[in-house]
Amino acid sequence: MGSPKDRTGHYLPLSPQDFHVLLVLRDEPLHGYGIVRAAEEQFSEHLGLDIGTLYRIVARLLEQGLIREVEPKKSAQPDGRKRRFYQITKLGLQVARAEAARLSALLRSPAAADLLEG
Amino acid sequence: MNSLGVSGRLIQLLIRLFPKGFRERHGNEMLSAFLDCRDALSGRRNNFALHRIRLLHLTFVNAFGLIRAASGERLKSSLKARRSTLQYRNGGKNNMTDFVLNLRYGFRSLKRTPGFTLIALITLALGIGATTAMFSVLDAALRQSLPFPEADRLVMGRTTFNGNVNPWTSFPDYLDYRDQSENLESLATVGFQDLATITGTGEPEQARVANASTNLFSTLGVAFHLGGPSALDELPRGGGGDVVISHSFWQRWFGSDPNVIGRSIDIEGDPLVVVGVLPPRFSLHV
């Protein structure tokens, strides 16, 4: 097995929407609408997360092992409507961290700094 | 589960566009998420009209998102299936039959899913139609030059009255503009086209006619098929006058008679003498 960097490098760069979904699933397990709402609350920019796009991302992240399905708490489904909850995996967390570091390094580059100041 | 309603049913229908595997795994979840979004919207209801607009917006955004996502998923499954088929048939080697196999596989996939194929075809047809229409307009308006020699030297002007276009400019005014103009080599005038009844030798018929100054065609650089108008500096008194006819009218009305010049036709009961026949495919839209 390679180093964590080798393992995460395979997944980078992440698309902005994949990255946002990983970030909102970092704190607690969420279902589909919960992800949409959390993304809207946490990121002021418009993500364009319609349900079709969202579930393609969810399917991809599940396939890559970056998120997993978890059993919901009973209190989380008061209306009886069954929903699946998703949570970030250890690998997903490493990938999200690596993506954050990649973006941070990119922003620290002289060219990016020049753009932001200009 | 709350009742689906029209929006829920539409979303449920569109979820059927996804490949079977994806639909079975995530179909109910997608519907649930949409209903959650819709319920959240209803919870914020304080203005009925505004609520309906928001609901409509939510439904349309998600409907289009589903169509786009379903197309993507179908493409992904097709590519995956095609890859395994090719690997099986060619032992993992690519060769010239790939194209034929791809084509056959594509047709079979489309045949298996007539609903998706229909939506894809309608989307393609609308897209191609809209693009073609837009291109035709832009091509004619911006790219192609006018079908006259030295078209870049032609300009069209309109007279104005109190800052608005004046459609009733008089002929004497035109003569003044023409005589006093210092920047234009030639100044011609043409009025709006209108339908008029033509009578004379053949069956009466309606045709589009327009009043124009005699130098219109020389200004545009049009070479006549037959004849051509002579210079006219003032309007004929008491009716009458000259008429220039199109090539198709000459063929239809006069049976392509080469001796048509000098013959007469009545336009709205006014007898006019044919003085010229325009070249084929001449067209003037103002």
Coordinates of C-alpha atoms in Angstrom, one line a residue:
Chain A
M1 CA 0.0 0.0 0.0
G2 CA 1.4 3.5 -0.9
S3 CA 1.6 6.6 1.3
P4 CA -1.6 8.5 2.0
K5 CA -0.5 11.2 -0.5
D6 CA -0.2 8.5 -3.2
R7 CA -3.6 7.2 -2.4
T8 CA -5.3 10.6 -2.3
G9 CA -3.5 12.0 -5.4
H10 CA -5.4 9.6 -7.5
Y11 CA -8.7 11.4 -6.7
L12 CA -7.4 15.0 -7.2
P13 CA -8.3 17.5 -8.3
L14 CA -11.9 17.2 -7.1
S15 CA -14.7 19.0 -8.9
P16 CA -16.0 21.9 -6.8
Q17 CA -19.4 20.2 -6.3
D18 CA -17.8 16.9 -5.1
F19 CA -15.6 18.9 -2.8
H20 CA -18.6 20.8 -1.3
V21 CA -20.5 17.5 -0.8
L22 CA -17.5 16.0 1.1
L23 CA -17.2 19.1 3.2
V24 CA -20.9 19.1 4.3
L25 CA -20.7 15.4 5.1
R26 CA -17.7 15.9 7.3
D27 CA -19.7 17.0 10.4
E28 CA -22.6 14.7 10.5
P29 CA -24.5 12.1 8.4
L30 CA -27.0 13.8 6.0
H31 CA -29.7 12.7 3.6
G32 CA -30.2 14.2 0.1
Y33 CA -32.1 17.2 1.0
G34 CA -29.9 17.7 4.1
I35 CA -26.9 17.9 1.8
V36 CA -28.6 20.5 -0.4
R37 CA -29.6 22.6 2.6
A38 CA -26.3 22.3 4.3
A39 CA -24.4 23.3 1.1
E40 CA -26.7 26.3 0.7
E41 CA -26.1 27.4 4.3
Q42 CA -22.4 26.8 4.4
F43 CA -21.4 28.2 1.0
S44 CA -22.8 31.5 -0.1
E45 CA -22.1 30.8 -3.8
H46 CA -24.7 29.1 -5.9
L47 CA -23.8 25.5 -6.4
G48 CA -26.5 24.5 -8.8
L49 CA -27.2 21.3 -6.9
D50 CA -30.4 19.9 -8.4
I51 CA -31.3 16.4 -7.3
G52 CA -30.2 14.8 -10.5
T53 CA -26.7 16.3 -10.2
L54 CA -26.5 15.6 -6.4
Y55 CA -27.3 11.9 -6.8
R56 CA -24.8 11.4 -9.6
I57 CA -22.2 12.9 -7.2
V58 CA -23.4 10.7 -4.3
A59 CA -23.2 7.6 -6.6
R60 CA -19.7 8.5 -7.7
L61 CA -18.4 9.2 -4.2
L62 CA -20.0 6.0 -2.9
E63 CA -18.3 4.1 -5.8
Q64 CA -14.9 5.7 -5.0
G65 CA -15.3 4.9 -1.3
L66 CA -15.1 8.5 -0.3
I67 CA -18.5 8.4 1.4
R68 CA -20.6 5.6 2.8
E69 CA -24.2 5.0 3.7
V70 CA -25.0 4.9 7.4
E71 CA -28.0 3.9 9.5
P72 CA -30.1 7.0 10.3
K73 CA -31.1 7.9 13.9
K74 CA -34.8 7.2 14.4
S75 CA -35.3 10.8 15.4
A76 CA -34.0 11.9 12.0
Q77 CA -37.1 10.6 10.2
P78 CA -40.1 12.0 12.1
D79 CA -42.5 11.9 9.1
G80 CA -41.9 8.2 8.4
R81 CA -40.4 8.9 4.9
K82 CA -37.4 6.6 4.6
R83 CA -34.3 8.3 3.6
R84 CA -30.7 7.1 3.2
F85 CA -28.0 9.0 5.1
Y86 CA -24.4 9.4 4.0
Q87 CA -21.2 10.1 5.8
I88 CA -17.7 10.8 4.8
T89 CA -15.2 7.9 5.1
K90 CA -11.6 8.1 6.4
L91 CA -10.4 8.0 2.8
G92 CA -12.9 10.8 1.9
L93 CA -11.6 12.9 4.7
Q94 CA -8.0 12.4 3.5
V95 CA -9.0 13.3 0.0
A96 CA -10.9 16.4 1.1
R97 CA -7.9 17.5 3.2
A98 CA -5.6 16.9 0.3
E99 CA -7.9 19.0 -2.0
A100 CA -8.0 21.8 0.6
A101 CA -4.2 21.8 0.8
R102 CA -3.9 21.8 -3.0
L103 CA -6.3 24.8 -3.3
S104 CA -4.5 26.6 -0.5
A105 CA -1.1 26.1 -2.1
L106 CA -2.5 27.3 -5.4
L107 CA -3.8 30.5 -3.7
R108 CA -0.5 31.1 -2.0
S109 CA 1.3 31.1 -5.4
P110 CA 2.7 34.6 -6.4
A111 CA 0.5 34.6 -9.5
A112 CA -2.7 34.0 -7.6
A113 CA -1.7 36.5 -4.9
D114 CA -1.1 39.1 -7.6
L115 CA -4.6 38.4 -9.0
L116 CA -6.3 38.7 -5.6
E117 CA -4.4 42.0 -4.8
G118 CA -4.9 43.5 -8.3
Chain B
M1 CA -45.5 10.1 2.3
N2 CA -47.3 13.2 1.3
S3 CA -49.2 13.1 -2.0
L4 CA -46.9 13.5 -5.0
G5 CA -48.9 16.3 -6.7
V6 CA -48.2 17.3 -10.3
S7 CA -44.6 18.3 -9.6
G8 CA -43.9 15.1 -7.8
R9 CA -45.4 13.0 -10.6
L10 CA -43.3 14.8 -13.2
I11 CA -40.1 14.2 -11.2
Q12 CA -41.1 10.6 -10.7
L13 CA -41.6 10.2 -14.4
L14 CA -38.2 11.8 -15.3
I15 CA -36.5 9.5 -12.8
R16 CA -37.5 6.7 -15.1
L17 CA -35.0 8.1 -17.7
F18 CA -32.1 6.9 -15.5
P19 CA -30.5 3.4 -16.3
K20 CA -32.2 0.7 -14.3
G21 CA -29.4 0.0 -11.9
F22 CA -29.0 3.7 -10.9
R23 CA -32.8 4.1 -10.7
E24 CA -33.2 1.1 -8.4
R25 CA -30.4 2.4 -6.1
H26 CA -31.2 6.1 -6.0
G27 CA -34.7 6.6 -7.6
N28 CA -36.7 6.7 -4.4
E29 CA -34.1 8.8 -2.7
M30 CA -34.2 11.4 -5.5
L31 CA -37.9 11.6 -5.3
S32 CA -37.7 11.9 -1.5
A33 CA -35.2 14.7 -1.7
F34 CA -37.4 16.6 -4.2
L35 CA -40.4 16.2 -2.0
D36 CA -38.4 17.4 1.0
C37 CA -37.3 20.5 -1.0
R38 CA -40.9 21.1 -2.0
D39 CA -42.2 20.7 1.6
A40 CA -39.6 23.1 2.8
L41 CA -40.8 25.6 0.3
S42 CA -44.4 25.1 1.4
G43 CA -43.3 25.7 5.0
R44 CA -42.2 29.2 4.0
R45 CA -45.5 30.0 2.3
N46 CA -46.8 33.5 2.9
N47 CA -47.8 34.7 -0.5
F48 CA -49.7 32.3 -2.7
A49 CA -48.5 33.7 -6.1
L50 CA -44.9 33.9 -5.0
H51 CA -45.1 30.3 -3.7
R52 CA -46.4 29.0 -7.0
I53 CA -43.6 30.8 -8.9
R54 CA -41.0 29.3 -6.5
L55 CA -42.5 25.8 -6.8
L56 CA -42.5 26.2 -10.6
H57 CA -38.9 27.3 -10.5
L58 CA -37.9 24.4 -8.2
T59 CA -39.7 21.9 -10.4
F60 CA -38.2 23.1 -13.7
V61 CA -34.6 23.3 -12.3
N62 CA -34.9 19.8 -11.0
A63 CA -36.6 18.5 -14.1
F64 CA -33.9 19.8 -16.4
G65 CA -31.2 18.6 -13.9
L66 CA -32.7 15.1 -14.0
I67 CA -32.8 15.0 -17.8
R68 CA -29.2 16.2 -17.9
A69 CA -28.1 13.7 -15.2
A70 CA -30.0 10.8 -16.8
S71 CA -28.3 11.5 -20.2
G72 CA -24.9 11.5 -18.4
E73 CA -25.6 8.3 -16.6
R74 CA -26.9 6.6 -19.7
L75 CA -23.8 7.6 -21.6
K76 CA -21.6 6.3 -18.8
S77 CA -23.4 2.9 -18.7
S78 CA -23.2 2.7 -22.5
L79 CA -19.5 3.4 -22.5
K80 CA -18.9 0.9 -19.8
A81 CA -21.0 -1.8 -21.6
R82 CA -19.3 -1.0 -24.9
R83 CA -15.8 -1.3 -23.3
S84 CA -16.6 -4.7 -21.9
T85 CA -18.2 -5.9 -25.2
L86 CA -15.1 -4.8 -27.2
Q87 CA -12.8 -6.4 -24.7
Y88 CA -14.7 -9.6 -25.0
R89 CA -14.9 -9.6 -28.8
N90 CA -11.4 -8.4 -29.6
G91 CA -9.6 -9.9 -26.7
G92 CA -8.8 -6.4 -25.5
K93 CA -7.4 -5.3 -28.9
N94 CA -8.8 -2.3 -30.8
N95 CA -9.1 -2.6 -34.6
M96 CA -11.1 -1.1 -37.5
T97 CA -14.3 -2.9 -36.5
D98 CA -14.6 -0.8 -33.4
F99 CA -16.5 1.8 -35.3
V100 CA -19.1 -0.6 -36.7
L101 CA -19.5 -2.3 -33.3
N102 CA -19.9 1.1 -31.6
L103 CA -22.5 2.1 -34.2
R104 CA -24.5 -1.2 -33.7
Y105 CA -24.3 -1.0 -30.0
G106 CA -25.5 2.6 -30.1
F107 CA -28.5 1.7 -32.2
R108 CA -29.4 -1.2 -30.0
S109 CA -29.2 0.9 -26.9
L110 CA -31.5 3.5 -28.4
K111 CA -33.9 0.8 -29.5
R112 CA -34.1 -0.6 -26.0
T113 CA -35.1 2.7 -24.5
P114 CA -37.7 4.3 -26.9
G115 CA -38.8 6.9 -24.3
F116 CA -35.3 8.2 -23.7
T117 CA -34.6 8.1 -27.5
L118 CA -37.7 10.2 -28.2
I119 CA -36.7 12.8 -25.6
A120 CA -33.2 12.9 -26.9
L121 CA -34.4 13.3 -30.5
I122 CA -36.9 16.0 -29.6
T123 CA -34.1 17.9 -27.7
L124 CA -31.7 17.5 -30.6
A125 CA -34.4 18.6 -33.1
L126 CA -35.3 21.7 -31.0
G127 CA -31.6 22.5 -30.5
I128 CA -30.7 22.1 -34.2
G129 CA -33.8 24.0 -35.3
A130 CA -33.2 26.9 -33.0
T131 CA -29.5 27.1 -33.9
T132 CA -30.2 26.9 -37.7
A133 CA -32.9 29.6 -37.4
M134 CA -30.5 31.9 -35.4
F135 CA -27.7 31.2 -37.9
S136 CA -29.9 32.0 -40.9
V137 CA -30.9 35.3 -39.4
L138 CA -27.4 36.3 -38.3
D139 CA -25.9 35.1 -41.5
A140 CA -28.2 37.1 -43.7
A141 CA -28.1 40.2 -41.4
L142 CA -24.4 40.3 -40.4
R143 CA -22.3 38.1 -42.6
Q144 CA -23.6 38.1 -46.1
S145 CA -23.3 41.2 -48.1
L146 CA -26.3 42.5 -50.1
P147 CA -26.6 40.8 -53.6
F148 CA -25.6 43.9 -55.5
P149 CA -22.3 45.0 -57.0
E150 CA -20.2 47.2 -54.6
A151 CA -22.7 46.5 -51.8
D152 CA -20.4 48.1 -49.3
R153 CA -21.1 51.5 -50.9
L154 CA -24.9 51.2 -50.4
V155 CA -26.6 52.8 -47.5
M156 CA -30.3 53.0 -46.6
G157 CA -31.8 56.1 -45.1
R158 CA -35.2 57.1 -43.9
T159 CA -36.7 60.6 -43.5
T160 CA -37.9 61.6 -40.1
F161 CA -40.6 63.9 -38.8
N162 CA -40.3 65.1 -35.2
G163 CA -37.7 62.5 -34.5
N164 CA -39.8 59.6 -35.8
V165 CA -39.5 57.7 -39.1
N166 CA -41.8 59.4 -41.6
P167 CA -43.4 56.9 -44.0
W168 CA -45.1 59.6 -46.1
T169 CA -42.1 61.4 -47.6
S170 CA -43.3 63.2 -50.8
F171 CA -41.8 62.8 -54.2
P172 CA -40.9 66.5 -54.5
D173 CA -39.1 66.2 -51.2
Y174 CA -37.1 63.2 -52.6
L175 CA -36.2 65.3 -55.6
D176 CA -34.8 68.0 -53.3
Y177 CA -32.8 65.5 -51.3
R178 CA -31.4 64.0 -54.5
D179 CA -30.4 67.3 -56.1
Q180 CA -28.9 68.8 -52.9
S181 CA -27.0 65.7 -51.7
E182 CA -23.3 66.1 -52.1
N183 CA -22.0 62.9 -50.6
L184 CA -24.1 60.3 -52.5
E185 CA -23.3 59.3 -56.0
S186 CA -27.0 58.4 -56.6
L187 CA -30.0 58.7 -54.4
A188 CA -33.1 56.5 -55.2
T189 CA -36.3 56.0 -53.3
V190 CA -38.7 53.1 -52.9
G191 CA -41.9 52.8 -51.0
F192 CA -43.4 50.0 -48.9
Q193 CA -44.5 47.0 -50.8
D194 CA -48.2 46.3 -50.9
L195 CA -50.6 43.8 -52.5
A196 CA -52.4 45.1 -55.7
T197 CA -54.8 43.6 -58.2
I198 CA -53.3 43.2 -61.7
T199 CA -55.6 43.0 -64.7
G200 CA -54.9 43.0 -68.4
T201 CA -54.1 40.2 -70.7
G202 CA -54.3 37.2 -68.4
E203 CA -56.4 36.2 -65.4
P204 CA -56.5 38.9 -62.7
E205 CA -54.1 38.2 -59.9
Q206 CA -52.7 39.8 -56.8
A207 CA -49.0 40.7 -56.7
R208 CA -46.7 42.8 -54.5
V209 CA -46.0 46.2 -55.9
A210 CA -44.0 49.2 -54.7
N211 CA -43.5 52.7 -56.0
A212 CA -39.9 53.5 -56.8
S213 CA -37.9 56.2 -58.5
T214 CA -36.6 55.3 -62.0
N215 CA -33.0 55.4 -60.9
L216 CA -33.5 52.7 -58.2
F217 CA -32.1 49.9 -60.3
S218 CA -29.2 51.9 -61.7
T219 CA -28.3 52.9 -58.1
L220 CA -28.4 49.3 -57.0
G221 CA -26.4 48.3 -60.1
V222 CA -29.0 45.9 -61.4
A223 CA -28.7 44.8 -65.0
F224 CA -32.2 44.4 -66.6
H225 CA -33.1 41.1 -68.3
L226 CA -35.1 43.2 -70.9
G227 CA -35.5 46.9 -71.3
G228 CA -35.0 49.3 -68.5
P229 CA -36.7 52.6 -67.3
S230 CA -35.7 55.9 -68.7
A231 CA -35.0 58.8 -66.3
L232 CA -38.1 60.4 -64.8
D233 CA -37.8 63.7 -63.0
E234 CA -41.4 64.2 -62.1
L235 CA -44.5 62.2 -61.5
P236 CA -46.8 61.6 -64.4
R237 CA -49.9 63.7 -64.2
G238 CA -53.4 62.1 -64.5
G239 CA -52.3 58.5 -63.7
G240 CA -50.4 56.2 -65.9
G241 CA -46.6 55.7 -65.9
D242 CA -44.1 52.9 -66.2
V243 CA -43.8 49.6 -64.5
V244 CA -40.9 47.2 -64.1
I245 CA -41.9 43.6 -63.6
S246 CA -40.1 40.7 -62.0
H247 CA -38.7 37.8 -64.1
S248 CA -41.2 35.3 -62.7
F249 CA -44.1 37.7 -63.4
W250 CA -42.9 38.1 -66.9
Q251 CA -42.7 34.3 -67.4
R252 CA -46.1 33.7 -65.8
W253 CA -48.1 36.6 -67.1
F254 CA -46.6 37.2 -70.5
G255 CA -45.3 33.6 -71.2
S256 CA -41.7 34.9 -71.4
D257 CA -42.6 37.1 -74.5
P258 CA -39.4 38.8 -75.6
N259 CA -41.5 41.7 -77.1
V260 CA -43.1 42.6 -73.7
I261 CA -41.6 46.1 -73.6
G262 CA -44.3 48.6 -74.4
R263 CA -47.2 46.3 -73.5
S264 CA -49.7 47.5 -70.9
I265 CA -51.0 46.1 -67.6
D266 CA -53.5 47.6 -65.2
I267 CA -52.5 47.9 -61.5
E268 CA -55.6 48.7 -59.4
G269 CA -57.3 49.9 -62.7
D270 CA -54.4 52.2 -63.5
P271 CA -52.9 51.4 -67.0
L272 CA -49.1 51.2 -66.8
V273 CA -46.5 50.5 -69.6
V274 CA -44.0 47.7 -69.1
V275 CA -40.6 49.2 -69.5
G276 CA -38.3 46.6 -68.0
V277 CA -38.0 43.0 -66.8
L278 CA -35.8 42.3 -63.8
P279 CA -33.2 39.6 -63.8
P280 CA -34.1 36.2 -62.3
R281 CA -33.9 35.9 -58.5
F282 CA -33.9 39.7 -58.0
S283 CA -35.3 40.4 -54.6
L284 CA -35.6 43.7 -52.7
H285 CA -36.9 43.7 -49.1
V286 CA -37.2 47.1 -47.4

